[in-house]
Every structure is written in C-alpha cells, then in structure tokens.
Amino acid sequence: MSKYFSGKLSSIEPYVPGEQPRDKKYIKLNTNESPFPPSPEVVKALDEAQVSSLNLYSDPTAKELVDAIAEYYSVCPENVFVGNGSDEVLAFVFYAWGENGFTGPELSYGFYPVFSQFFCVDYTQIDLKEDLSIELSDYYNVKNSIIFANPNAQTGLYITPEKIEELVSKVNGVVVVDEAYIDFGGESVVPLTKKYPNLVVTGTLSKSRNLAGARIGFAIGNKELINDLNTLKFSFNPYNINRLSIIAGAKAMEDKEYFRKCVTTVAETREFTKKALSDIGFTCTDSLSNFILAKTEKLSGKELYLALKERGILVRYLGDEIIKEYVRITIGSKEQMITLIDTIKTILSEVEK
Ligand SMILES: *Cc1c(COP(=O)(O)O)cnc(C)c1O
C-alpha cells in the first residue's frame, strides 16, 4: 500500500477470484463457467464489420441488449438496467441503496461484504440454518436493504417464489434477489417486480448464457429503481458495456433454443454427478445450480482440493468455517465429470491404503 492510499480504504479486503492458472491445462471446475461455447448466433454476429467499428464508442443506453433482455423476461425496457458483469450491477446496488445498510446471509456471494467495505455500507449477516439453507422469516423485521442469491451462492440451495413474495410484501426496504444461477432449475421472481416496487432482481449472462468473458449483467425492477442505477452509471462510466458485448449479449438472449439445450444439459449432468458422488459416500447439497457443494468423511475440503489439483482438476475450496469440509465443484461436460469421479475414486483408494 502506498502512503497516498486513502486511509478509509486501508482495511478493504479484496474479493479473491477463483484461480485462472496458466501453468498447465486443467479441467477447470472452479469458477462456475459454462463448459459450452456461446450460441453460434453470437459467434456469427461478431464479424469483421463489428470489430472494425471499435474506433467508435458503444451505445451508452445499450439499447439492443436492454431490449433483448426485456423481451425475454416480458418486461419494458425501462425496467432493465445493464452492467459490465453483474458484479458492476451489484456494486451500483450497494452504492444506490446502502445508506442505511444491507442485510444478507452469513454465507452467500463473496462480493457482498467486499462492496459493503468499498462503499462504507454497514453489512449485517444472518446465520444460515443447520442444513445451510436461508430462513427468510429471519428477515421479516429487517429495516434496511436485503440481498441474497437464489439459488444461493456456494450451497446452490433454492427458495421458492412464494417464500420470496412473502418476504417482499412484509418489509419496506429494497429486496435484491441475485439470480445468477436461476436458469439451472429455479423459477425467476422477475414477474413479481411488476407487483412490488421494492423488489430488484439481478442476473448475469456469465453462467447460463455462456458469456463469462463478455462481462454482461443486468437488473430488473420498478422504473424508479432502475433510474437510480442509471443515475450512478451515467455518473461513473456511461459506456459500461463495450460494442461487441452489446451484440453478443443480445444474440445470446434471443437464441432461446441453444440456451435451453445448454441449461438442460448442465442440470442433467449435475444430477448425474450428485448420484455418482453419493454412490461413493459423498454428501452433496441439493443444488439447483451449475455447481455442487460436496464433502467426504475421508478427506477435508482442502485435502481433496489439493489432491485434485495435483491430478489436473481444479475445484474451489472456499474455506469458510461452516463449509470447510466441502469443495465446490462446477458442473462441466459429462466427460469432465466422469474424469472427476474416476480421479476421486483413485484418490480415495490411495487414502484407504
Ligand atoms: C457469478 C456470480 C455473479 C457475478 O457474475 P458476473 O456477471 O460474471 O459479474 C454475481 N452473483 C453471483 C451469486 C454469482 O455467482
């Protein structure tokens, strides 16, 4: 840290992204990316003419992308905000509605506490239940803004729209539901944003739309809330989505058939993997996401992570106290999961010797 760094930022603990190693080629199951390429329509649209237009700024309203997201979710474009990854959207969320603090679960997306520090927002965490699920009735008396991921980050556990509606109808503050993983088996609460002016849903094209490298995220909510986010964006970085990503994102939203094929395959592979792991004595959370949280009594989470890494497979060891026995495994292709399971069997047989 230099002597010039702002004192108020000196205690910030940056988010630690999953490893993106370059030393050798790993089977990469650590950052919840899609194992599949973007839609062929995306690849086709990013032609030479588009690349040649990079001398021009992008459309600050990202109209094409906003319209495609609005169309997919059957909302008006005025109800859609887009950002450079949902990480940027979430940063604006904390800055916009954090004056009286945010409340979220003790275990969720690791960026929530980081954004709180960044923007000097109080962040209160509510314990998960014994089974690692979120009990929304614990939030009924919360007076400030609320945020959680559904399915929740790290656990993949899902909350039904009925339960979320009950919470949103009971509290006065803004409720932000981060639906980064909703497409792998859950039901979105976007339709409820038409009924409740305090509900905001965020989403990303990184996971279910196979575009992690394009950095596209969005928020959907009542017009006034979306205006708040746009006020911040136009005070910070008006061209926040680049020209190529606007096109890529719009095409990915439009190609519903390819999208459904990819998310269905991931969901099927997830169930296959859960079953194969439980057959060899693992406990997995009942994830509806594109990852599972898995543990075995034979090795700690860290030991399993290291043993897999040595054999060329990267999973994520998160290290939080309540899940320290677990590793988080992204659902890759079926072939990758078969390799993973075979490798785990080898590791376990060596432990038993
Ligand atoms: C991956 C993820 C994000 C961030 O997505 P980007 O659009 O890639 O920035 C946000 N929230 C949760 C819960 C995530 O898992």
mmCIF file of C-alpha atoms and ligand atoms in Angstrom:
data_model
loop_
_atom_site.group_PDB
_atom_site.id
_atom_site.type_symbol
_atom_site.label_atom_id
_atom_site.label_comp_id
_atom_site.label_asym_id
_atom_site.label_seq_id
_atom_site.Cartn_x
_atom_site.Cartn_y
_atom_site.Cartn_z
ATOM 1 C CA MET A 1 0.000 0.000 0.000
ATOM 2 C CA SER A 2 1.401 3.410 -0.879
ATOM 3 C CA LYS A 3 1.446 6.280 1.539
ATOM 4 C CA TYR A 4 -1.038 8.035 -0.763
ATOM 5 C CA PHE A 5 -3.779 5.392 -0.459
ATOM 6 C CA SER A 6 -6.943 6.731 1.201
ATOM 7 C CA GLY A 7 -6.998 5.910 4.889
ATOM 8 C CA LYS A 8 -10.666 4.951 4.763
ATOM 9 C CA LEU A 9 -9.822 2.216 2.231
ATOM 10 C CA SER A 10 -6.810 0.814 4.021
ATOM 11 C CA SER A 11 -8.727 -2.048 5.640
ATOM 12 C CA ILE A 12 -10.502 -3.232 2.471
ATOM 13 C CA GLU A 13 -10.138 -6.959 1.796
ATOM 14 C CA PRO A 14 -10.447 -7.511 -1.971
ATOM 15 C CA TYR A 15 -12.543 -10.317 -3.416
ATOM 16 C CA VAL A 16 -10.449 -13.358 -4.297
ATOM 17 C CA PRO A 17 -11.471 -14.764 -7.698
ATOM 18 C CA GLY A 18 -11.079 -18.479 -8.393
ATOM 19 C CA GLU A 19 -7.695 -19.415 -9.828
ATOM 20 C CA GLN A 20 -7.192 -18.893 -13.564
ATOM 21 C CA PRO A 21 -3.836 -20.697 -13.784
ATOM 22 C CA ARG A 22 -1.666 -20.691 -16.897
ATOM 23 C CA ASP A 23 0.999 -23.190 -15.817
ATOM 24 C CA LYS A 24 -0.790 -26.166 -17.353
ATOM 25 C CA LYS A 25 -4.124 -27.171 -18.777
ATOM 26 C CA TYR A 26 -6.551 -28.098 -16.014
ATOM 27 C CA ILE A 27 -10.076 -29.419 -16.132
ATOM 28 C CA LYS A 28 -11.478 -26.197 -14.797
ATOM 29 C CA LEU A 29 -14.358 -26.727 -12.379
ATOM 30 C CA ASN A 30 -13.690 -23.814 -10.035
ATOM 31 C CA THR A 31 -15.441 -20.657 -11.242
ATOM 32 C CA ASN A 32 -18.886 -21.815 -12.383
ATOM 33 C CA GLU A 33 -18.319 -21.021 -16.037
ATOM 34 C CA SER A 34 -20.255 -22.870 -18.723
ATOM 35 C CA PRO A 35 -18.424 -25.785 -20.352
ATOM 36 C CA PHE A 36 -20.086 -24.831 -23.647
ATOM 37 C CA PRO A 37 -19.200 -22.060 -26.122
ATOM 38 C CA PRO A 38 -21.573 -19.119 -26.665
ATOM 39 C CA SER A 39 -24.520 -19.538 -29.038
ATOM 40 C CA PRO A 40 -23.465 -19.925 -32.705
ATOM 41 C CA GLU A 41 -25.555 -16.789 -33.337
ATOM 42 C CA VAL A 42 -23.187 -14.858 -31.073
ATOM 43 C CA VAL A 43 -20.133 -16.146 -32.912
ATOM 44 C CA LYS A 44 -21.698 -15.309 -36.286
ATOM 45 C CA ALA A 45 -22.681 -11.765 -35.278
ATOM 46 C CA LEU A 46 -19.214 -10.741 -34.117
ATOM 47 C CA ASP A 47 -17.923 -10.274 -37.631
ATOM 48 C CA GLU A 48 -15.225 -8.123 -39.154
ATOM 49 C CA ALA A 49 -17.556 -5.163 -39.607
ATOM 50 C CA GLN A 50 -18.304 -5.115 -35.882
ATOM 51 C CA VAL A 51 -14.663 -5.411 -34.907
ATOM 52 C CA SER A 52 -13.816 -2.635 -37.378
ATOM 53 C CA SER A 53 -16.279 -0.338 -35.597
ATOM 54 C CA LEU A 54 -14.328 -0.438 -32.360
ATOM 55 C CA ASN A 55 -12.996 3.042 -33.109
ATOM 56 C CA LEU A 56 -16.455 4.280 -32.097
ATOM 57 C CA TYR A 57 -17.860 4.380 -28.570
ATOM 58 C CA SER A 58 -20.545 1.922 -27.676
ATOM 59 C CA ASP A 59 -24.201 2.894 -27.261
ATOM 60 C CA PRO A 60 -24.442 4.253 -23.687
ATOM 61 C CA THR A 61 -28.036 3.017 -23.445
ATOM 62 C CA ALA A 62 -27.031 -0.443 -24.785
ATOM 63 C CA LYS A 63 -30.477 -0.442 -26.389
ATOM 64 C CA GLU A 64 -30.125 -3.661 -28.357
ATOM 65 C CA LEU A 65 -29.126 -5.584 -25.249
ATOM 66 C CA VAL A 66 -31.684 -3.946 -22.947
ATOM 67 C CA ASP A 67 -34.453 -4.680 -25.486
ATOM 68 C CA ALA A 68 -33.420 -8.336 -25.797
ATOM 69 C CA ILE A 69 -33.408 -8.817 -22.011
ATOM 70 C CA ALA A 70 -36.764 -7.011 -21.667
ATOM 71 C CA GLU A 71 -38.256 -9.182 -24.401
ATOM 72 C CA TYR A 72 -37.004 -12.409 -22.801
ATOM 73 C CA TYR A 73 -38.464 -11.508 -19.395
ATOM 74 C CA SER A 74 -41.653 -9.834 -20.746
ATOM 75 C CA VAL A 75 -40.924 -6.513 -19.067
ATOM 76 C CA CYS A 76 -40.484 -2.986 -20.527
ATOM 77 C CA PRO A 77 -37.014 -1.728 -21.451
ATOM 78 C CA GLU A 78 -37.413 0.991 -18.784
ATOM 79 C CA ASN A 79 -37.382 -1.816 -16.204
ATOM 80 C CA VAL A 80 -33.964 -3.123 -17.288
ATOM 81 C CA PHE A 81 -30.501 -1.903 -16.289
ATOM 82 C CA VAL A 82 -27.341 -3.443 -17.764
ATOM 83 C CA GLY A 83 -23.827 -3.501 -16.386
ATOM 84 C CA ASN A 84 -20.309 -4.756 -17.014
ATOM 85 C CA GLY A 85 -20.971 -8.118 -15.430
ATOM 86 C CA SER A 86 -23.461 -8.414 -12.613
ATOM 87 C CA ASP A 87 -20.513 -7.566 -10.367
ATOM 88 C CA GLU A 88 -20.774 -3.989 -11.610
ATOM 89 C CA VAL A 89 -24.558 -4.056 -11.272
ATOM 90 C CA LEU A 90 -24.217 -5.252 -7.674
ATOM 91 C CA ALA A 91 -21.663 -2.531 -6.927
ATOM 92 C CA PHE A 92 -24.214 0.083 -8.029
ATOM 93 C CA VAL A 93 -26.864 -1.718 -5.955
ATOM 94 C CA PHE A 94 -24.800 -1.357 -2.768
ATOM 95 C CA TYR A 95 -23.969 2.269 -3.514
ATOM 96 C CA ALA A 96 -27.525 3.219 -4.500
ATOM 97 C CA TRP A 97 -29.485 1.616 -1.664
ATOM 98 C CA GLY A 98 -26.914 1.133 1.074
ATOM 99 C CA GLU A 99 -27.253 4.353 3.044
ATOM 100 C CA ASN A 100 -28.929 2.555 5.950
ATOM 101 C CA GLY A 101 -27.003 -0.670 5.431
ATOM 102 C CA PHE A 102 -27.660 -4.053 3.858
ATOM 103 C CA THR A 103 -28.570 -7.389 5.426
ATOM 104 C CA GLY A 104 -27.697 -10.738 3.861
ATOM 105 C CA PRO A 105 -26.936 -14.383 4.724
ATOM 106 C CA GLU A 106 -23.740 -15.372 6.573
ATOM 107 C CA LEU A 107 -22.734 -17.396 3.511
ATOM 108 C CA SER A 108 -23.540 -16.117 0.023
ATOM 109 C CA TYR A 109 -21.734 -14.391 -2.826
ATOM 110 C CA GLY A 110 -18.321 -13.279 -1.535
ATOM 111 C CA PHE A 111 -18.573 -9.887 -3.170
ATOM 112 C CA TYR A 112 -21.416 -8.577 -0.951
ATOM 113 C CA PRO A 113 -19.181 -7.892 2.068
ATOM 114 C CA VAL A 114 -16.459 -6.500 -0.216
ATOM 115 C CA PHE A 115 -18.810 -3.985 -1.848
ATOM 116 C CA SER A 116 -20.033 -3.023 1.612
ATOM 117 C CA GLN A 117 -16.485 -2.129 2.623
ATOM 118 C CA PHE A 118 -15.816 -0.364 -0.672
ATOM 119 C CA PHE A 119 -18.836 1.908 -0.287
ATOM 120 C CA CYS A 120 -18.787 2.149 3.528
ATOM 121 C CA VAL A 121 -22.136 0.379 3.799
ATOM 122 C CA ASP A 122 -22.989 -1.475 7.038
ATOM 123 C CA TYR A 123 -23.451 -5.161 6.276
ATOM 124 C CA THR A 124 -25.330 -7.372 8.736
ATOM 125 C CA GLN A 125 -25.190 -11.134 8.266
ATOM 126 C CA ILE A 126 -27.896 -13.550 9.375
ATOM 127 C CA ASP A 127 -26.958 -17.157 10.150
ATOM 128 C CA LEU A 128 -27.955 -19.980 7.843
ATOM 129 C CA LYS A 129 -29.892 -22.908 9.253
ATOM 130 C CA GLU A 130 -28.097 -26.107 10.257
ATOM 131 C CA ASP A 131 -28.748 -27.555 6.786
ATOM 132 C CA LEU A 132 -27.112 -24.457 5.195
ATOM 133 C CA SER A 133 -30.435 -23.091 3.898
ATOM 134 C CA ILE A 134 -31.652 -19.494 4.228
ATOM 135 C CA GLU A 135 -34.668 -18.962 6.524
ATOM 136 C CA LEU A 136 -36.425 -15.926 5.039
ATOM 137 C CA SER A 137 -38.679 -15.426 8.067
ATOM 138 C CA ASP A 138 -35.492 -14.372 9.897
ATOM 139 C CA TYR A 139 -35.520 -11.298 7.639
ATOM 140 C CA TYR A 140 -39.113 -10.153 8.241
ATOM 141 C CA ASN A 141 -38.036 -7.494 10.769
ATOM 142 C CA VAL A 142 -35.063 -6.198 8.797
ATOM 143 C CA LYS A 143 -35.323 -2.422 8.424
ATOM 144 C CA ASN A 144 -32.600 -1.786 5.835
ATOM 145 C CA SER A 145 -31.977 -3.237 2.354
ATOM 146 C CA ILE A 146 -31.797 -7.024 1.919
ATOM 147 C CA ILE A 147 -29.712 -9.065 -0.514
ATOM 148 C CA PHE A 148 -29.350 -12.791 -1.124
ATOM 149 C CA ALA A 149 -28.616 -15.077 -4.054
ATOM 150 C CA ASN A 150 -31.228 -17.583 -5.239
ATOM 151 C CA PRO A 151 -30.172 -20.339 -5.649
ATOM 152 C CA ASN A 152 -27.697 -19.282 -3.019
ATOM 153 C CA ALA A 153 -24.038 -18.979 -3.914
ATOM 154 C CA GLN A 154 -21.795 -21.779 -2.587
ATOM 155 C CA THR A 155 -24.702 -24.023 -1.485
ATOM 156 C CA GLY A 156 -26.924 -23.965 -4.595
ATOM 157 C CA LEU A 157 -29.975 -24.195 -2.324
ATOM 158 C CA TYR A 158 -33.149 -22.698 -3.777
ATOM 159 C CA ILE A 159 -36.041 -20.680 -2.310
ATOM 160 C CA THR A 160 -39.479 -20.705 -3.982
ATOM 161 C CA PRO A 161 -41.116 -17.515 -5.350
ATOM 162 C CA GLU A 162 -43.931 -17.901 -2.781
ATOM 163 C CA LYS A 163 -41.492 -17.526 0.100
ATOM 164 C CA ILE A 164 -39.739 -14.591 -1.543
ATOM 165 C CA GLU A 165 -43.061 -12.863 -2.189
ATOM 166 C CA GLU A 166 -43.960 -13.231 1.460
ATOM 167 C CA LEU A 167 -40.727 -11.511 2.485
ATOM 168 C CA VAL A 168 -41.022 -8.721 -0.090
ATOM 169 C CA SER A 169 -44.603 -7.974 0.971
ATOM 170 C CA LYS A 170 -43.612 -7.751 4.655
ATOM 171 C CA VAL A 171 -40.581 -5.440 4.513
ATOM 172 C CA ASN A 172 -40.330 -1.802 3.467
ATOM 173 C CA GLY A 173 -36.715 -1.771 2.313
ATOM 174 C CA VAL A 174 -35.359 -2.815 -1.071
ATOM 175 C CA VAL A 175 -35.017 -6.582 -1.536
ATOM 176 C CA VAL A 176 -32.364 -7.609 -4.081
ATOM 177 C CA VAL A 177 -32.528 -11.194 -5.328
ATOM 178 C CA ASP A 178 -29.354 -12.217 -7.165
ATOM 179 C CA GLU A 179 -30.481 -14.798 -9.727
ATOM 180 C CA ALA A 180 -27.045 -15.619 -11.188
ATOM 181 C CA TYR A 181 -27.956 -19.339 -11.050
ATOM 182 C CA ILE A 182 -31.727 -19.316 -11.520
ATOM 183 C CA ASP A 183 -31.752 -20.840 -15.031
ATOM 184 C CA PHE A 184 -30.414 -24.220 -13.908
ATOM 185 C CA GLY A 185 -33.669 -25.314 -12.304
ATOM 186 C CA GLY A 186 -35.314 -22.498 -10.357
ATOM 187 C CA GLU A 187 -38.164 -20.138 -11.147
ATOM 188 C CA SER A 188 -37.351 -16.435 -11.524
ATOM 189 C CA VAL A 189 -39.122 -13.817 -9.412
ATOM 190 C CA VAL A 190 -38.873 -11.210 -12.196
ATOM 191 C CA PRO A 191 -42.703 -11.320 -12.648
ATOM 192 C CA LEU A 192 -43.067 -10.121 -9.026
ATOM 193 C CA THR A 193 -41.163 -6.910 -9.839
ATOM 194 C CA LYS A 194 -44.354 -5.684 -11.556
ATOM 195 C CA LYS A 195 -46.278 -6.016 -8.314
ATOM 196 C CA TYR A 196 -43.679 -4.907 -5.730
ATOM 197 C CA PRO A 197 -41.857 -1.574 -6.126
ATOM 198 C CA ASN A 198 -39.206 -2.668 -3.593
ATOM 199 C CA LEU A 199 -38.038 -5.811 -5.429
ATOM 200 C CA VAL A 200 -34.987 -5.876 -7.698
ATOM 201 C CA VAL A 201 -33.731 -8.982 -9.473
ATOM 202 C CA THR A 202 -30.164 -9.158 -10.762
ATOM 203 C CA GLY A 203 -28.859 -11.634 -13.315
ATOM 204 C CA THR A 204 -25.828 -12.425 -15.418
ATOM 205 C CA LEU A 205 -25.028 -13.789 -18.860
ATOM 206 C CA SER A 206 -21.834 -15.334 -17.452
ATOM 207 C CA LYS A 207 -23.230 -18.678 -16.401
ATOM 208 C CA SER A 208 -26.355 -19.879 -18.172
ATOM 209 C CA ARG A 209 -25.636 -17.848 -21.356
ATOM 210 C CA ASN A 210 -22.017 -18.999 -21.688
ATOM 211 C CA LEU A 211 -20.599 -15.445 -21.804
ATOM 212 C CA ALA A 212 -18.445 -15.045 -18.672
ATOM 213 C CA GLY A 213 -15.692 -13.367 -20.707
ATOM 214 C CA ALA A 214 -18.070 -10.814 -22.243
ATOM 215 C CA ARG A 215 -18.935 -9.305 -18.812
ATOM 216 C CA ILE A 216 -22.692 -8.708 -19.011
ATOM 217 C CA GLY A 217 -25.101 -8.470 -16.101
ATOM 218 C CA PHE A 218 -28.490 -6.854 -15.555
ATOM 219 C CA ALA A 219 -31.030 -5.708 -13.001
ATOM 220 C CA ILE A 220 -34.800 -5.732 -13.401
ATOM 221 C CA GLY A 221 -37.202 -3.733 -11.278
ATOM 222 C CA ASN A 222 -39.564 -0.865 -11.000
ATOM 223 C CA LYS A 223 -38.752 2.172 -13.166
ATOM 224 C CA GLU A 224 -37.655 4.439 -10.288
ATOM 225 C CA LEU A 225 -35.201 1.846 -9.000
ATOM 226 C CA ILE A 226 -33.759 1.331 -12.483
ATOM 227 C CA ASN A 227 -33.426 5.112 -12.814
ATOM 228 C CA ASP A 228 -31.376 5.154 -9.606
ATOM 229 C CA LEU A 229 -28.918 2.671 -11.110
ATOM 230 C CA ASN A 230 -28.725 4.630 -14.359
ATOM 231 C CA THR A 231 -28.023 7.840 -12.433
ATOM 232 C CA LEU A 232 -24.995 6.159 -10.895
ATOM 233 C CA LYS A 233 -23.853 4.604 -14.153
ATOM 234 C CA PHE A 234 -24.030 7.922 -16.023
ATOM 235 C CA SER A 235 -22.055 9.494 -13.175
ATOM 236 C CA PHE A 236 -19.354 6.844 -13.407
ATOM 237 C CA ASN A 237 -18.952 5.044 -16.744
ATOM 238 C CA PRO A 238 -21.635 5.715 -19.377
ATOM 239 C CA TYR A 239 -20.128 3.302 -21.924
ATOM 240 C CA ASN A 240 -20.006 0.459 -19.419
ATOM 241 C CA ILE A 241 -20.822 -2.256 -21.962
ATOM 242 C CA ASN A 242 -18.491 -2.478 -24.937
ATOM 243 C CA ARG A 243 -19.733 -2.672 -28.541
ATOM 244 C CA LEU A 244 -19.018 -6.373 -29.002
ATOM 245 C CA SER A 245 -20.652 -7.380 -25.732
ATOM 246 C CA ILE A 246 -23.847 -5.477 -26.532
ATOM 247 C CA ILE A 247 -24.196 -7.568 -29.691
ATOM 248 C CA ALA A 248 -23.076 -10.818 -28.077
ATOM 249 C CA GLY A 249 -25.490 -10.363 -25.178
ATOM 250 C CA ALA A 250 -28.461 -9.536 -27.393
ATOM 251 C CA LYS A 251 -27.849 -12.566 -29.612
ATOM 252 C CA ALA A 252 -27.436 -14.851 -26.602
ATOM 253 C CA MET A 253 -30.752 -13.666 -25.134
ATOM 254 C CA GLU A 254 -32.515 -14.230 -28.467
ATOM 255 C CA ASP A 255 -31.269 -17.773 -29.050
ATOM 256 C CA LYS A 256 -33.646 -19.474 -26.628
ATOM 257 C CA GLU A 257 -33.253 -22.904 -28.131
ATOM 258 C CA TYR A 258 -29.481 -23.083 -27.661
ATOM 259 C CA PHE A 259 -29.851 -21.598 -24.161
ATOM 260 C CA ARG A 260 -32.407 -24.249 -23.147
ATOM 261 C CA LYS A 261 -30.246 -27.033 -24.547
ATOM 262 C CA CYS A 262 -27.226 -25.862 -22.553
ATOM 263 C CA VAL A 263 -29.004 -25.344 -19.220
ATOM 264 C CA THR A 264 -30.878 -28.652 -19.526
ATOM 265 C CA THR A 265 -27.634 -30.498 -20.220
ATOM 266 C CA VAL A 266 -25.944 -28.856 -17.222
ATOM 267 C CA ALA A 267 -28.902 -29.749 -14.963
ATOM 268 C CA GLU A 268 -28.849 -33.379 -16.136
ATOM 269 C CA THR A 269 -25.096 -33.613 -15.671
ATOM 270 C CA ARG A 270 -25.479 -32.125 -12.184
ATOM 271 C CA GLU A 271 -27.940 -34.844 -11.169
ATOM 272 C CA PHE A 272 -25.661 -37.496 -12.684
ATOM 273 C CA THR A 273 -22.712 -36.117 -10.701
ATOM 274 C CA LYS A 274 -24.657 -35.887 -7.422
ATOM 275 C CA LYS A 275 -25.691 -39.516 -7.790
ATOM 276 C CA ALA A 276 -22.185 -40.727 -8.708
ATOM 277 C CA LEU A 277 -20.653 -38.869 -5.754
ATOM 278 C CA SER A 278 -23.238 -40.090 -3.261
ATOM 279 C CA ASP A 279 -22.611 -43.648 -4.521
ATOM 280 C CA ILE A 280 -19.028 -43.270 -3.284
ATOM 281 C CA GLY A 281 -20.041 -41.894 0.102
ATOM 282 C CA PHE A 282 -20.147 -38.140 -0.540
ATOM 283 C CA THR A 283 -22.714 -35.754 0.900
ATOM 284 C CA CYS A 284 -23.829 -33.073 -1.564
ATOM 285 C CA THR A 285 -26.131 -30.104 -1.054
ATOM 286 C CA ASP A 286 -29.355 -30.332 -3.036
ATOM 287 C CA SER A 287 -28.112 -27.742 -5.503
ATOM 288 C CA LEU A 288 -30.313 -26.364 -8.276
ATOM 289 C CA SER A 289 -27.338 -24.501 -9.680
ATOM 290 C CA ASN A 290 -24.457 -25.222 -12.069
ATOM 291 C CA PHE A 291 -22.250 -26.380 -9.191
ATOM 292 C CA ILE A 292 -22.498 -28.667 -6.210
ATOM 293 C CA LEU A 293 -21.032 -28.447 -2.746
ATOM 294 C CA ALA A 294 -19.688 -31.865 -1.811
ATOM 295 C CA LYS A 295 -17.892 -33.441 1.141
ATOM 296 C CA THR A 296 -16.474 -36.808 2.141
ATOM 297 C CA GLU A 297 -15.552 -38.019 5.589
ATOM 298 C CA LYS A 298 -12.285 -39.418 4.248
ATOM 299 C CA LEU A 299 -10.625 -36.102 3.390
ATOM 300 C CA SER A 300 -11.022 -32.482 4.428
ATOM 301 C CA GLY A 301 -12.167 -29.998 1.812
ATOM 302 C CA LYS A 302 -8.680 -28.616 1.493
ATOM 303 C CA GLU A 303 -7.064 -32.049 1.147
ATOM 304 C CA LEU A 304 -9.464 -33.046 -1.604
ATOM 305 C CA TYR A 305 -8.939 -29.750 -3.419
ATOM 306 C CA LEU A 306 -5.143 -30.194 -3.313
ATOM 307 C CA ALA A 307 -5.259 -33.857 -4.360
ATOM 308 C CA LEU A 308 -7.454 -32.990 -7.351
ATOM 309 C CA LYS A 309 -5.281 -30.050 -8.353
ATOM 310 C CA GLU A 310 -2.219 -32.277 -8.350
ATOM 311 C CA ARG A 311 -4.051 -34.512 -10.811
ATOM 312 C CA GLY A 312 -5.041 -31.662 -13.128
ATOM 313 C CA ILE A 313 -8.557 -30.906 -11.888
ATOM 314 C CA LEU A 314 -9.382 -27.553 -10.351
ATOM 315 C CA VAL A 315 -12.293 -27.275 -7.956
ATOM 316 C CA ARG A 316 -12.910 -24.487 -5.443
ATOM 317 C CA TYR A 317 -12.042 -24.754 -1.794
ATOM 318 C CA LEU A 318 -13.731 -21.795 -0.138
ATOM 319 C CA GLY A 319 -12.544 -22.246 3.419
ATOM 320 C CA ASP A 320 -15.476 -20.516 5.167
ATOM 321 C CA GLU A 321 -15.861 -22.068 8.616
ATOM 322 C CA ILE A 322 -19.332 -23.575 8.065
ATOM 323 C CA ILE A 323 -18.360 -25.283 4.792
ATOM 324 C CA LYS A 324 -14.716 -26.079 5.434
ATOM 325 C CA GLU A 325 -15.320 -29.804 4.926
ATOM 326 C CA TYR A 326 -16.652 -29.138 1.427
ATOM 327 C CA VAL A 327 -15.349 -28.381 -2.025
ATOM 328 C CA ARG A 328 -17.439 -26.580 -4.623
ATOM 329 C CA ILE A 329 -17.478 -28.320 -7.976
ATOM 330 C CA THR A 330 -18.678 -26.587 -11.136
ATOM 331 C CA ILE A 331 -20.717 -28.812 -13.434
ATOM 332 C CA GLY A 332 -18.665 -29.264 -16.590
ATOM 333 C CA SER A 333 -19.307 -31.546 -19.553
ATOM 334 C CA LYS A 334 -20.323 -35.137 -18.864
ATOM 335 C CA GLU A 335 -16.848 -36.321 -19.930
ATOM 336 C CA GLN A 336 -15.199 -33.929 -17.491
ATOM 337 C CA MET A 337 -17.437 -35.151 -14.665
ATOM 338 C CA ILE A 338 -16.642 -38.776 -15.444
ATOM 339 C CA THR A 339 -12.933 -37.930 -15.278
ATOM 340 C CA LEU A 340 -13.544 -36.110 -11.991
ATOM 341 C CA ILE A 341 -15.330 -39.073 -10.440
ATOM 342 C CA ASP A 342 -12.697 -41.569 -11.606
ATOM 343 C CA THR A 343 -9.979 -39.327 -10.213
ATOM 344 C CA ILE A 344 -11.769 -39.004 -6.871
ATOM 345 C CA LYS A 345 -12.088 -42.801 -6.709
ATOM 346 C CA THR A 346 -8.335 -43.121 -7.246
ATOM 347 C CA ILE A 347 -7.618 -40.511 -4.557
ATOM 348 C CA LEU A 348 -9.914 -42.251 -2.064
ATOM 349 C CA SER A 349 -8.404 -45.659 -2.741
ATOM 350 C CA GLU A 350 -4.966 -44.212 -2.010
ATOM 351 C CA VAL A 351 -6.224 -42.697 1.252
ATOM 352 C CA GLU A 352 -7.560 -46.096 2.308
ATOM 353 C CA LYS A 353 -4.266 -47.884 1.766
HETATM 354 C C1 LIG B 1 -21.031 -15.302 -10.797
HETATM 355 C C2 LIG B 1 -21.884 -14.520 -9.866
HETATM 356 C C3 LIG B 1 -22.056 -13.143 -10.030
HETATM 357 C C4 LIG B 1 -21.222 -12.321 -10.983
HETATM 358 O O1 LIG B 1 -21.465 -12.524 -12.278
HETATM 359 P P1 LIG B 1 -20.762 -11.664 -13.403
HETATM 360 O O2 LIG B 1 -21.910 -11.251 -14.247
HETATM 361 O O3 LIG B 1 -19.821 -12.581 -14.085
HETATM 362 O O4 LIG B 1 -20.089 -10.478 -12.778
HETATM 363 C C5 LIG B 1 -22.950 -12.496 -9.214
HETATM 364 N N1 LIG B 1 -23.618 -13.147 -8.248
HETATM 365 C C6 LIG B 1 -23.454 -14.453 -8.043
HETATM 366 C C7 LIG B 1 -24.217 -15.135 -6.963
HETATM 367 C C8 LIG B 1 -22.565 -15.171 -8.833
HETATM 368 O O5 LIG B 1 -22.365 -16.460 -8.606
#
